[in-house]
PDB file of C-alpha atoms in Angstrom:
ATOM      1  CA  MET A   9     143.939 119.807  -1.814  1.00 95.00           C
ATOM      2  CA  LYS A  10     142.587 118.943   1.619  1.00 97.00           C
ATOM      3  CA  ILE A  11     144.856 117.102   4.054  1.00 98.00           C
ATOM      4  CA  THR A  12     143.479 115.895   7.382  1.00 98.00           C
ATOM      5  CA  ILE A  13     145.943 114.726  10.020  1.00 98.00           C
ATOM      6  CA  LEU A  14     144.785 112.653  13.001  1.00 98.00           C
ATOM      7  CA  THR A  15     147.100 112.783  16.004  1.00 98.00           C
ATOM      8  CA  LEU A  16     147.336 112.637  19.783  1.00 97.00           C
ATOM      9  CA  PHE A  17     149.686 115.634  19.714  1.00 97.00           C
ATOM     10  CA  PRO A  18     148.264 118.415  17.508  1.00 98.00           C
ATOM     11  CA  GLU A  19     150.714 120.974  18.875  1.00 97.00           C
ATOM     12  CA  MET A  20     153.527 119.245  16.988  1.00 97.00           C
ATOM     13  CA  PHE A  21     152.159 120.504  13.666  1.00 98.00           C
ATOM     14  CA  ALA A  22     152.763 124.206  14.240  1.00 97.00           C
ATOM     15  CA  PRO A  23     155.594 124.219  11.622  1.00 96.00           C
ATOM     16  CA  LEU A  24     153.029 123.607   8.872  1.00 95.00           C
ATOM     17  CA  LYS A  25     151.813 127.171   9.455  1.00 94.00           C
ATOM     18  CA  GLU A  26     155.175 128.547   8.378  1.00 96.00           C
ATOM     19  CA  SER A  27     157.028 129.188   5.103  1.00 95.00           C
ATOM     20  CA  ILE A  28     155.733 127.932   1.745  1.00 95.00           C
ATOM     21  CA  ILE A  29     153.134 125.520   3.131  1.00 96.00           C
ATOM     22  CA  GLY A  30     151.771 128.128   5.513  1.00 96.00           C
ATOM     23  CA  ARG A  31     151.442 130.699   2.731  1.00 95.00           C
ATOM     24  CA  ALA A  32     149.758 128.164   0.451  1.00 95.00           C
ATOM     25  CA  GLU A  33     147.181 127.398   3.122  1.00 95.00           C
ATOM     26  CA  ALA A  34     146.593 131.088   3.839  1.00 95.00           C
ATOM     27  CA  SER A  35     145.963 131.696   0.130  1.00 95.00           C
ATOM     28  CA  GLY A  36     143.479 128.829  -0.108  1.00 95.00           C
ATOM     29  CA  LYS A  37     145.573 126.496  -2.258  1.00 94.00           C
ATOM     30  CA  LEU A  38     145.750 124.000   0.606  1.00 96.00           C
ATOM     31  CA  GLN A  39     143.510 123.079   3.496  1.00 97.00           C
ATOM     32  CA  ILE A  40     145.310 121.316   6.350  1.00 98.00           C
ATOM     33  CA  ASN A  41     143.150 120.154   9.257  1.00 98.00           C
ATOM     34  CA  ILE A  42     144.784 118.871  12.436  1.00 98.00           C
ATOM     35  CA  VAL A  43     142.401 116.693  14.460  1.00 98.00           C
ATOM     36  CA  ASN A  44     142.965 115.555  18.055  1.00 98.00           C
ATOM     37  CA  ILE A  45     142.067 111.878  18.373  1.00 98.00           C
ATOM     38  CA  ARG A  46     141.504 112.311  22.123  1.00 97.00           C
ATOM     39  CA  ASP A  47     138.417 114.416  21.404  1.00 97.00           C
ATOM     40  CA  TYR A  48     136.680 111.244  20.200  1.00 98.00           C
ATOM     41  CA  ALA A  49     137.505 108.974  23.152  1.00 97.00           C
ATOM     42  CA  GLU A  50     134.353 107.746  24.874  1.00 95.00           C
ATOM     43  CA  ASN A  51     135.880 107.216  28.326  1.00 91.00           C
ATOM     44  CA  LYS A  52     135.849 109.944  30.949  1.00 86.00           C
ATOM     45  CA  HIS A  53     139.630 110.291  31.045  1.00 91.00           C
ATOM     46  CA  PHE A  54     139.973 110.554  27.223  1.00 93.00           C
ATOM     47  CA  LYS A  55     142.260 107.527  27.347  1.00 94.00           C
ATOM     48  CA  CYS A  56     143.438 106.389  23.911  1.00 97.00           C
ATOM     49  CA  ASP A  57     145.899 103.578  24.678  1.00 96.00           C
ATOM     50  CA  ASP A  58     145.982 100.298  26.580  1.00 96.00           C
ATOM     51  CA  TYR A  59     148.185  97.273  27.199  1.00 95.00           C
ATOM     52  CA  PRO A  60     148.589  94.854  24.258  1.00 95.00           C
ATOM     53  CA  PHE A  61     146.829  91.506  24.310  1.00 94.00           C
ATOM     54  CA  GLY A  62     149.396  88.718  24.478  1.00 94.00           C
ATOM     55  CA  GLY A  63     151.807  90.817  26.500  1.00 92.00           C
ATOM     56  CA  GLY A  64     154.786  92.856  25.421  1.00 90.00           C
ATOM     57  CA  ALA A  65     156.344  96.216  26.101  1.00 89.00           C
ATOM     58  CA  GLY A  66     154.609  99.535  25.710  1.00 92.00           C
ATOM     59  CA  MET A  67     151.049 100.535  24.951  1.00 95.00           C
ATOM     60  CA  VAL A  68     148.843 100.244  21.877  1.00 96.00           C
ATOM     61  CA  MET A  69     146.404 102.888  20.628  1.00 96.00           C
ATOM     62  CA  MET A  70     142.835 101.700  21.105  1.00 97.00           C
ATOM     63  CA  PRO A  71     140.508 101.241  18.109  1.00 98.00           C
ATOM     64  CA  GLN A  72     137.464 103.160  19.378  1.00 97.00           C
ATOM     65  CA  PRO A  73     138.884 106.706  19.539  1.00 98.00           C
ATOM     66  CA  ILE A  74     140.609 106.350  16.152  1.00 98.00           C
ATOM     67  CA  GLY A  75     137.639 104.693  14.461  1.00 98.00           C
ATOM     68  CA  SER A  76     135.201 107.283  15.785  1.00 98.00           C
ATOM     69  CA  CYS A  77     137.532 110.074  14.712  1.00 98.00           C
ATOM     70  CA  ILE A  78     137.895 108.762  11.159  1.00 98.00           C
ATOM     71  CA  GLN A  79     134.150 108.221  10.799  1.00 98.00           C
ATOM     72  CA  ALA A  80     133.505 111.768  12.021  1.00 98.00           C
ATOM     73  CA  VAL A  81     135.978 113.580   9.762  1.00 98.00           C
ATOM     74  CA  ASP A  82     135.598 111.352   6.684  1.00 98.00           C
ATOM     75  CA  PRO A  83     132.114 109.796   6.925  1.00 98.00           C
ATOM     76  CA  ASP A  84     131.814 109.009   3.217  1.00 98.00           C
ATOM     77  CA  HIS A  85     135.404 107.813   2.768  1.00 98.00           C
ATOM     78  CA  THR A  86     136.179 110.504   0.215  1.00 98.00           C
ATOM     79  CA  ALA A  87     139.787 110.822   1.440  1.00 98.00           C
ATOM     80  CA  HIS A  88     142.623 108.448   0.654  1.00 98.00           C
ATOM     81  CA  ARG A  89     143.495 107.196   4.139  1.00 98.00           C
ATOM     82  CA  ILE A  90     147.149 106.613   5.023  1.00 98.00           C
ATOM     83  CA  PHE A  91     148.606 105.202   8.227  1.00 98.00           C
ATOM     84  CA  MET A  92     152.171 106.350   8.900  1.00 98.00           C
ATOM     85  CA  SER A  93     153.996 103.165   9.886  1.00 95.00           C
ATOM     86  CA  PRO A  94     157.580 101.819   9.714  1.00 94.00           C
ATOM     87  CA  ARG A  95     156.168  98.616   8.259  1.00 94.00           C
ATOM     88  CA  GLY A  96     154.531 100.425   5.334  1.00 96.00           C
ATOM     89  CA  LYS A  97     155.807 100.831   1.778  1.00 97.00           C
ATOM     90  CA  THR A  98     158.651 103.341   1.527  1.00 97.00           C
ATOM     91  CA  PHE A  99     157.547 106.836   0.558  1.00 98.00           C
ATOM     92  CA  THR A 100     159.167 108.134  -2.628  1.00 95.00           C
ATOM     93  CA  GLN A 101     158.919 111.156  -4.893  1.00 93.00           C
ATOM     94  CA  LYS A 102     157.063 108.973  -7.384  1.00 93.00           C
ATOM     95  CA  ARG A 103     154.475 108.036  -4.763  1.00 96.00           C
ATOM     96  CA  ALA A 104     154.086 111.704  -3.820  1.00 96.00           C
ATOM     97  CA  GLU A 105     153.379 112.527  -7.464  1.00 94.00           C
ATOM     98  CA  GLU A 106     150.785 109.752  -7.584  1.00 96.00           C
ATOM     99  CA  LEU A 107     149.062 111.019  -4.440  1.00 96.00           C
ATOM    100  CA  SER A 108     149.091 114.737  -5.234  1.00 93.00           C
ATOM    101  CA  PRO A 109     146.114 114.650  -7.664  1.00 92.00           C
ATOM    102  CA  ASN A 110     143.886 113.304  -4.871  1.00 91.00           C
ATOM    103  CA  GLY A 111     141.460 115.934  -3.682  1.00 92.00           C
ATOM    104  CA  GLU A 112     141.583 114.665  -0.108  1.00 98.00           C
ATOM    105  CA  ILE A 113     144.164 112.779   1.938  1.00 98.00           C
ATOM    106  CA  LEU A 114     143.889 111.613   5.538  1.00 98.00           C
ATOM    107  CA  LEU A 115     147.046 110.844   7.531  1.00 98.00           C
ATOM    108  CA  LEU A 116     146.829 108.806  10.729  1.00 98.00           C
ATOM    109  CA  CYS A 117     149.710 109.224  13.176  1.00 98.00           C
ATOM    110  CA  GLY A 118     150.393 106.230  15.373  1.00 95.00           C
ATOM    111  CA  HIS A 119     152.185 106.490  18.679  1.00 93.00           C
ATOM    112  CA  TYR A 120     153.611 104.261  21.400  1.00 90.00           C
ATOM    113  CA  GLU A 121     153.768 100.669  20.056  1.00 90.00           C
ATOM    114  CA  GLY A 122     151.330 101.392  17.235  1.00 91.00           C
ATOM    115  CA  VAL A 123     147.589 101.070  16.685  1.00 96.00           C
ATOM    116  CA  ASP A 124     145.128  98.211  17.041  1.00 97.00           C
ATOM    117  CA  GLN A 125     145.228  96.191  13.800  1.00 97.00           C
ATOM    118  CA  ARG A 126     141.447  96.422  13.459  1.00 97.00           C
ATOM    119  CA  VAL A 127     141.781 100.145  12.763  1.00 98.00           C
ATOM    120  CA  ILE A 128     143.993  99.346   9.780  1.00 97.00           C
ATOM    121  CA  ASP A 129     141.721  96.545   8.585  1.00 98.00           C
ATOM    122  CA  LEU A 130     138.547  98.621   8.813  1.00 98.00           C
ATOM    123  CA  PHE A 131     139.580 102.150   7.944  1.00 98.00           C
ATOM    124  CA  ILE A 132     142.995 102.450   6.264  1.00 98.00           C
ATOM    125  CA  ASP A 133     143.769 102.329   2.526  1.00 98.00           C
ATOM    126  CA  GLU A 134     147.559 102.303   2.670  1.00 98.00           C
ATOM    127  CA  GLU A 135     150.489 102.146   5.092  1.00 98.00           C
ATOM    128  CA  ILE A 136     153.489 104.381   4.329  1.00 98.00           C
ATOM    129  CA  SER A 137     156.966 104.537   5.860  1.00 98.00           C
ATOM    130  CA  VAL A 138     159.405 107.418   5.424  1.00 97.00           C
ATOM    131  CA  GLY A 139     162.451 105.203   5.903  1.00 96.00           C
ATOM    132  CA  ASP A 140     163.987 102.123   7.450  1.00 95.00           C
ATOM    133  CA  TYR A 141     164.066 103.410  11.018  1.00 94.00           C
ATOM    134  CA  VAL A 142     161.641 103.791  13.916  1.00 93.00           C
ATOM    135  CA  LEU A 143     160.496 107.102  15.455  1.00 95.00           C
ATOM    136  CA  THR A 144     158.512 107.800  18.606  1.00 93.00           C
ATOM    137  CA  GLY A 145     155.373 108.504  16.604  1.00 96.00           C
ATOM    138  CA  GLY A 146     153.866 109.203  13.221  1.00 97.00           C
ATOM    139  CA  GLU A 147     153.753 112.974  13.559  1.00 98.00           C
ATOM    140  CA  LEU A 148     157.112 113.774  11.965  1.00 98.00           C
ATOM    141  CA  PRO A 149     156.544 111.309   9.088  1.00 98.00           C
ATOM    142  CA  ALA A 150     153.092 112.823   8.521  1.00 98.00           C
ATOM    143  CA  MET A 151     154.667 116.274   8.230  1.00 98.00           C
ATOM    144  CA  VAL A 152     157.167 114.928   5.702  1.00 98.00           C
ATOM    145  CA  VAL A 153     154.412 113.402   3.559  1.00 98.00           C
ATOM    146  CA  CYS A 154     152.225 116.496   3.916  1.00 97.00           C
ATOM    147  CA  ASP A 155     155.059 118.818   2.865  1.00 96.00           C
ATOM    148  CA  CYS A 156     156.164 116.653  -0.056  1.00 96.00           C
ATOM    149  CA  ILE A 157     152.659 116.253  -1.477  1.00 97.00           C
ATOM    150  CA  SER A 158     151.656 119.860  -0.831  1.00 96.00           C
ATOM    151  CA  ARG A 159     154.523 121.348  -2.838  1.00 94.00           C
ATOM    152  CA  LEU A 160     153.233 119.436  -5.888  1.00 94.00           C
ATOM    153  CA  VAL A 161     149.793 121.074  -5.732  1.00 93.00           C
ATOM    154  CA  ASP A 162     149.246 123.615  -8.497  1.00 91.00           C
ATOM    155  CA  GLY A 163     150.307 127.096  -7.463  1.00 91.00           C
ATOM    156  CA  VAL A 164     152.100 126.156  -4.249  1.00 94.00           C
ATOM    157  CA  ILE A 165     155.538 126.635  -5.807  1.00 90.00           C
ATOM    158  CA  SER A 166     156.751 127.541  -9.284  1.00 82.00           C
ATOM    159  CA  SER A 167     156.406 124.730 -11.816  1.00 76.00           C
ATOM    160  CA  ASP A 168     159.985 125.451 -12.959  1.00 73.00           C
ATOM    161  CA  SER A 169     161.220 124.526  -9.482  1.00 73.00           C
ATOM    162  CA  LEU A 170     159.714 121.050  -9.837  1.00 74.00           C
ATOM    163  CA  THR A 171     161.315 120.128 -13.144  1.00 69.00           C
ATOM    164  CA  ASP A 172     164.998 120.361 -12.220  1.00 66.00           C
ATOM    165  CA  GLU A 173     165.500 118.901  -8.754  1.00 63.00           C
ATOM    166  CA  SER A 174     166.536 115.660  -7.082  1.00 65.00           C
ATOM    167  CA  PHE A 175     164.549 112.628  -8.326  1.00 71.00           C
ATOM    168  CA  SER A 176     162.817 114.645 -11.071  1.00 67.00           C
ATOM    169  CA  ASP A 177     164.623 112.573 -13.724  1.00 77.00           C
ATOM    170  CA  GLY A 178     165.917 109.722 -11.601  1.00 83.00           C
ATOM    171  CA  LEU A 179     169.060 111.573 -10.541  1.00 92.00           C
ATOM    172  CA  LEU A 180     170.122 113.672  -7.562  1.00 92.00           C
ATOM    173  CA  GLU A 181     170.364 117.409  -8.054  1.00 91.00           C
ATOM    174  CA  TYR A 182     173.533 119.140  -9.241  1.00 93.00           C
ATOM    175  CA  PRO A 183     175.378 121.692  -7.004  1.00 94.00           C
ATOM    176  CA  GLN A 184     173.915 125.196  -6.762  1.00 94.00           C
ATOM    177  CA  TYR A 185     175.812 128.495  -6.395  1.00 95.00           C
ATOM    178  CA  THR A 186     174.936 132.168  -5.876  1.00 95.00           C
ATOM    179  CA  ARG A 187     176.758 135.431  -5.050  1.00 94.00           C
ATOM    180  CA  PRO A 188     179.545 136.118  -4.239  1.00 96.00           C
ATOM    181  CA  ALA A 189     181.544 134.537  -7.054  1.00 95.00           C
ATOM    182  CA  VAL A 190     184.348 133.783  -4.578  1.00 95.00           C
ATOM    183  CA  TYR A 191     183.718 132.835  -0.940  1.00 96.00           C
ATOM    184  CA  ASN A 192     186.496 131.917   1.522  1.00 96.00           C
ATOM    185  CA  GLY A 193     188.800 131.210  -1.379  1.00 96.00           C
ATOM    186  CA  LEU A 194     186.352 128.946  -3.216  1.00 96.00           C
ATOM    187  CA  ALA A 195     185.187 130.155  -6.628  1.00 96.00           C
ATOM    188  CA  VAL A 196     182.003 129.339  -8.511  1.00 96.00           C
ATOM    189  CA  PRO A 197     182.775 126.964 -11.430  1.00 97.00           C
ATOM    190  CA  GLU A 198     183.628 129.062 -14.466  1.00 97.00           C
ATOM    191  CA  VAL A 199     181.112 127.287 -16.686  1.00 97.00           C
ATOM    192  CA  LEU A 200     178.262 128.761 -14.623  1.00 97.00           C
ATOM    193  CA  LEU A 201     179.560 132.255 -15.337  1.00 96.00           C
ATOM    194  CA  SER A 202     180.100 131.638 -19.049  1.00 96.00           C
ATOM    195  CA  GLY A 203     176.571 132.411 -20.242  1.00 96.00           C
ATOM    196  CA  ASP A 204     176.723 129.314 -22.470  1.00 97.00           C
ATOM    197  CA  HIS A 205     173.510 127.494 -21.576  1.00 97.00           C
ATOM    198  CA  GLY A 206     174.494 124.380 -23.512  1.00 97.00           C
ATOM    199  CA  LYS A 207     177.702 124.017 -21.531  1.00 97.00           C
ATOM    200  CA  VAL A 208     175.864 124.770 -18.289  1.00 96.00           C
ATOM    201  CA  ASP A 209     173.293 122.059 -18.998  1.00 95.00           C
ATOM    202  CA  LYS A 210     176.052 119.557 -19.827  1.00 97.00           C
ATOM    203  CA  TRP A 211     177.971 120.403 -16.654  1.00 96.00           C
ATOM    204  CA  ARG A 212     174.872 120.072 -14.510  1.00 94.00           C
ATOM    205  CA  ARG A 213     174.038 116.707 -16.042  1.00 95.00           C
ATOM    206  CA  GLU A 214     177.547 115.434 -15.407  1.00 97.00           C
ATOM    207  CA  GLN A 215     177.452 116.660 -11.825  1.00 96.00           C
ATOM    208  CA  SER A 216     174.070 115.013 -11.211  1.00 94.00           C
ATOM    209  CA  LEU A 217     175.375 111.699 -12.504  1.00 95.00           C
ATOM    210  CA  GLU A 218     178.516 111.904 -10.389  1.00 97.00           C
ATOM    211  CA  ILE A 219     176.627 112.787  -7.194  1.00 95.00           C
ATOM    212  CA  THR A 220     174.082 110.039  -7.822  1.00 94.00           C
ATOM    213  CA  LYS A 221     176.822 107.444  -8.428  1.00 96.00           C
ATOM    214  CA  CYS A 222     178.498 108.487  -5.168  1.00 97.00           C
ATOM    215  CA  ASN A 223     175.493 108.907  -2.866  1.00 96.00           C
ATOM    216  CA  ARG A 224     172.707 106.791  -4.377  1.00 93.00           C
ATOM    217  CA  PRO A 225     174.064 104.256  -6.891  1.00 95.00           C
ATOM    218  CA  ASP A 226     170.875 102.257  -6.436  1.00 92.00           C
ATOM    219  CA  LEU A 227     169.026 104.938  -8.420  1.00 91.00           C
ATOM    220  CA  LEU A 228     171.119 104.127 -11.480  1.00 93.00           C
ATOM    221  CA  LYS A 229     170.347 100.408 -11.545  1.00 82.00           C
ATOM    222  CA  ASN A 230     168.138  99.525 -14.485  1.00 51.00           C
ATOM    223  CA  ASP A 231     168.038 103.210 -15.354  1.00 57.00           C
ATOM    224  CA  LYS A 232     169.157 104.593 -18.714  1.00 53.00           C
ATOM    225  CA  ASN A 233     170.681 107.617 -16.922  1.00 52.00           C
ATOM    226  CA  GLY A 234     173.436 105.427 -15.555  1.00 50.00           C
ATOM    227  CA  LYS A 235     174.445 103.885 -18.858  1.00 49.00           C
TER     228      LYS A 235
END
Protein backbone atom coordinates (compact mmCIF):
# COMPACT_ATOMS: atom_id res chain seq x y z
CA MET A 1 0.00 0.00 0.00
CA LYS A 2 1.32 3.41 -1.00
CA ILE A 3 -0.18 6.49 0.64
CA THR A 4 0.84 9.95 -0.55
CA ILE A 5 -0.13 12.94 1.59
CA LEU A 6 -0.04 16.47 0.17
CA THR A 7 0.24 19.21 2.78
CA LEU A 8 1.55 22.68 3.55
CA PHE A 9 2.84 21.41 6.90
CA PRO A 10 4.79 18.15 6.45
CA GLU A 11 6.28 18.36 9.94
CA MET A 12 2.86 17.54 11.40
CA PHE A 13 3.13 13.95 10.17
CA ALA A 14 6.03 12.87 12.37
CA PRO A 15 3.70 10.63 14.46
CA LEU A 16 3.26 8.32 11.47
CA LYS A 17 6.87 7.24 11.98
CA GLU A 18 6.01 5.80 15.39
CA SER A 19 4.35 2.66 16.77
CA ILE A 20 2.57 0.13 14.53
CA ILE A 21 2.39 2.33 11.42
CA GLY A 22 6.05 3.27 11.70
CA ARG A 23 7.11 -0.36 12.04
CA ALA A 24 4.93 -1.37 9.09
CA GLU A 25 6.57 1.25 6.91
CA ALA A 26 10.06 0.26 8.06
CA SER A 27 9.32 -3.36 7.15
CA GLY A 28 8.07 -2.42 3.68
CA LYS A 29 4.39 -3.25 4.21
CA LEU A 30 3.50 0.42 3.78
CA GLN A 31 4.95 3.33 1.87
CA ILE A 32 3.90 6.73 3.20
CA ASN A 33 5.13 9.77 1.27
CA ILE A 34 4.67 13.25 2.70
CA VAL A 35 4.84 15.92 -0.01
CA ASN A 36 5.14 19.67 0.61
CA ILE A 37 2.75 21.53 -1.70
CA ARG A 38 4.87 24.69 -1.40
CA ASP A 39 7.65 22.99 -3.38
CA TYR A 40 5.42 23.23 -6.46
CA ALA A 41 4.45 26.90 -6.20
CA GLU A 42 5.60 28.86 -9.25
CA ASN A 43 5.89 32.25 -7.54
CA LYS A 44 9.14 33.42 -5.98
CA HIS A 45 7.74 33.51 -2.45
CA PHE A 46 6.24 29.97 -2.66
CA LYS A 47 2.86 31.50 -1.88
CA CYS A 48 0.02 28.96 -1.88
CA ASP A 49 -3.01 30.97 -0.75
CA ASP A 50 -4.88 34.12 -1.75
CA TYR A 51 -8.02 36.09 -0.96
CA PRO A 52 -11.32 34.52 -2.11
CA PHE A 53 -13.17 35.95 -5.08
CA GLY A 54 -16.47 37.43 -3.95
CA GLY A 55 -15.07 38.42 -0.58
CA GLY A 56 -15.24 36.69 2.76
CA ALA A 57 -12.99 35.90 5.68
CA GLY A 58 -9.73 34.02 5.47
CA MET A 59 -7.64 32.76 2.60
CA VAL A 60 -8.12 30.03 0.00
CA MET A 61 -5.43 27.66 -1.26
CA MET A 62 -4.57 28.46 -4.86
CA PRO A 63 -5.10 25.87 -7.62
CA GLN A 64 -1.68 26.05 -9.32
CA PRO A 65 0.56 24.70 -6.53
CA ILE A 66 -1.88 21.89 -5.70
CA GLY A 67 -2.54 20.97 -9.32
CA SER A 68 1.15 20.93 -10.18
CA CYS A 69 1.88 18.84 -7.10
CA ILE A 70 -0.77 16.23 -7.92
CA GLN A 71 0.35 15.99 -11.54
CA ALA A 72 3.95 15.52 -10.42
CA VAL A 73 3.35 12.80 -7.82
CA ASP A 74 0.51 10.99 -9.61
CA PRO A 75 0.94 11.74 -13.33
CA ASP A 76 -1.06 8.74 -14.54
CA HIS A 77 -3.81 9.00 -11.92
CA THR A 78 -3.06 5.57 -10.51
CA ALA A 79 -3.94 6.68 -6.96
CA HIS A 80 -7.42 7.12 -5.57
CA ARG A 81 -7.40 10.84 -4.75
CA ILE A 82 -9.15 12.04 -1.59
CA PHE A 83 -9.63 15.59 -0.36
CA MET A 84 -10.05 15.84 3.41
CA SER A 85 -13.01 18.19 3.86
CA PRO A 86 -15.76 18.77 6.45
CA ARG A 87 -18.26 18.81 3.60
CA GLY A 88 -17.27 15.32 2.43
CA LYS A 89 -18.97 12.00 3.15
CA THR A 90 -18.37 10.79 6.70
CA PHE A 91 -15.49 8.35 7.04
CA THR A 92 -16.48 4.99 8.51
CA GLN A 93 -14.89 1.62 9.19
CA LYS A 94 -16.80 0.26 6.20
CA ARG A 95 -15.31 2.92 3.93
CA ALA A 96 -11.83 2.15 5.29
CA GLU A 97 -12.34 -1.51 4.41
CA GLU A 98 -13.42 -0.52 0.90
CA LEU A 99 -10.36 1.69 0.42
CA SER A 100 -7.74 -0.65 1.89
CA PRO A 101 -7.46 -2.92 -1.20
CA ASN A 102 -6.38 0.09 -3.30
CA GLY A 103 -2.72 -0.09 -4.15
CA GLU A 104 -2.33 3.68 -3.99
CA ILE A 105 -4.16 6.45 -2.15
CA LEU A 106 -3.50 10.18 -2.30
CA LEU A 107 -4.72 12.44 0.52
CA LEU A 108 -4.95 16.19 -0.01
CA CYS A 109 -4.92 18.33 3.14
CA GLY A 110 -6.71 21.64 2.84
CA HIS A 111 -5.97 24.57 5.10
CA TYR A 112 -7.28 28.05 5.87
CA GLU A 113 -10.75 28.41 4.27
CA GLY A 114 -10.22 25.46 1.94
CA VAL A 115 -9.01 24.95 -1.62
CA ASP A 116 -10.03 26.42 -4.96
CA GLN A 117 -12.99 24.40 -6.26
CA ARG A 118 -11.24 23.83 -9.59
CA VAL A 119 -8.72 21.60 -7.83
CA ILE A 120 -11.56 19.35 -6.69
CA ASP A 121 -13.25 19.41 -10.09
CA LEU A 122 -10.07 18.58 -12.01
CA PHE A 123 -8.09 16.30 -9.74
CA ILE A 124 -10.08 14.80 -6.85
CA ASP A 125 -12.04 11.52 -6.82
CA GLU A 126 -13.72 11.82 -3.43
CA GLU A 127 -14.18 14.18 -0.49
CA ILE A 128 -14.07 12.65 3.00
CA SER A 129 -14.89 14.10 6.42
CA VAL A 130 -13.88 12.55 9.74
CA GLY A 131 -16.82 14.07 11.60
CA ASP A 132 -19.34 16.87 11.92
CA TYR A 133 -16.90 19.52 13.12
CA VAL A 134 -14.32 21.85 11.60
CA LEU A 135 -10.55 21.74 12.23
CA THR A 136 -7.82 24.19 11.28
CA GLY A 137 -6.66 21.96 8.45
CA GLY A 138 -6.80 18.55 6.84
CA GLU A 139 -3.61 17.20 8.39
CA LEU A 140 -5.14 15.56 11.46
CA PRO A 141 -8.01 14.02 9.44
CA ALA A 142 -5.48 12.71 6.91
CA MET A 143 -3.57 11.01 9.72
CA VAL A 144 -6.80 9.43 10.96
CA VAL A 145 -7.63 8.05 7.51
CA CYS A 146 -4.04 6.93 6.93
CA ASP A 147 -3.91 5.09 10.26
CA CYS A 148 -7.31 3.46 9.85
CA ILE A 149 -6.62 2.21 6.33
CA SER A 150 -3.04 1.18 7.06
CA ARG A 151 -3.97 -1.16 9.92
CA LEU A 152 -6.15 -3.12 7.46
CA VAL A 153 -3.23 -3.84 5.11
CA ASP A 154 -2.09 -7.45 5.24
CA GLY A 155 0.62 -8.00 7.83
CA VAL A 156 0.37 -4.63 9.56
CA ILE A 157 -1.44 -6.09 12.57
CA SER A 158 -2.68 -9.57 13.46
CA SER A 159 -5.79 -10.63 11.54
CA ASP A 160 -7.29 -11.82 14.85
CA SER A 161 -7.17 -8.24 16.13
CA LEU A 162 -9.40 -7.11 13.26
CA THR A 163 -12.20 -9.61 13.76
CA ASP A 164 -13.30 -8.73 17.29
CA GLU A 165 -13.28 -4.96 17.69
CA SER A 166 -15.64 -2.00 17.52
CA PHE A 167 -17.66 -1.87 14.26
CA SER A 168 -16.39 -5.29 13.12
CA ASP A 169 -19.93 -6.70 13.42
CA GLY A 170 -21.92 -3.49 13.71
CA LEU A 171 -21.43 -3.22 17.47
CA LEU A 172 -19.04 -1.41 19.80
CA GLU A 173 -16.38 -3.48 21.51
CA TYR A 174 -16.92 -5.17 24.87
CA PRO A 175 -14.81 -4.20 27.96
CA GLN A 176 -11.27 -5.57 28.18
CA TYR A 177 -9.36 -6.60 31.32
CA THR A 178 -5.83 -7.78 32.18
CA ARG A 179 -3.73 -8.38 35.32
CA PRO A 180 -4.11 -7.84 38.23
CA ALA A 181 -7.42 -9.60 38.88
CA VAL A 182 -8.27 -6.93 41.47
CA TYR A 183 -7.26 -3.27 41.10
CA ASN A 184 -8.25 -0.54 43.60
CA GLY A 185 -11.03 -2.75 44.87
CA LEU A 186 -12.47 -3.51 41.43
CA ALA A 187 -12.37 -7.15 40.34
CA VAL A 188 -12.34 -8.62 36.85
CA PRO A 189 -15.77 -10.18 36.05
CA GLU A 190 -15.72 -13.79 37.20
CA VAL A 191 -16.89 -15.11 33.84
CA LEU A 192 -13.60 -14.01 32.27
CA LEU A 193 -11.70 -16.13 34.78
CA SER A 194 -13.94 -19.17 34.39
CA GLY A 195 -12.22 -20.73 31.38
CA ASP A 196 -15.65 -21.37 29.84
CA HIS A 197 -15.28 -19.90 26.35
CA GLY A 198 -18.99 -20.25 25.59
CA LYS A 199 -19.92 -18.17 28.62
CA VAL A 200 -17.17 -15.67 27.84
CA ASP A 201 -18.45 -15.22 24.28
CA LYS A 202 -22.02 -14.76 25.55
CA TRP A 203 -20.93 -12.20 28.14
CA ARG A 204 -18.92 -10.26 25.59
CA ARG A 205 -21.84 -10.20 23.17
CA GLU A 206 -24.18 -8.93 25.87
CA GLN A 207 -21.71 -6.25 26.89
CA SER A 208 -21.24 -5.12 23.28
CA LEU A 209 -24.98 -4.78 22.83
CA GLU A 210 -25.38 -2.84 26.07
CA ILE A 211 -22.53 -0.43 25.28
CA THR A 212 -23.81 0.10 21.75
CA LYS A 213 -27.36 0.80 22.99
CA CYS A 214 -25.96 3.34 25.46
CA ASN A 215 -23.34 5.11 23.34
CA ARG A 216 -24.37 4.56 19.72
CA PRO A 217 -28.02 3.46 19.44
CA ASP A 218 -27.98 4.61 15.83
CA LEU A 219 -25.83 1.58 14.99
CA LEU A 220 -28.66 -0.73 16.01
CA LYS A 221 -31.29 0.81 13.74
CA ASN A 222 -32.19 -1.54 10.91
CA ASP A 223 -29.57 -3.94 12.24
CA LYS A 224 -30.34 -7.51 13.26
CA ASN A 225 -27.90 -7.16 16.20
CA GLY A 226 -30.33 -4.86 17.95
CA LYS A 227 -33.35 -7.12 17.65
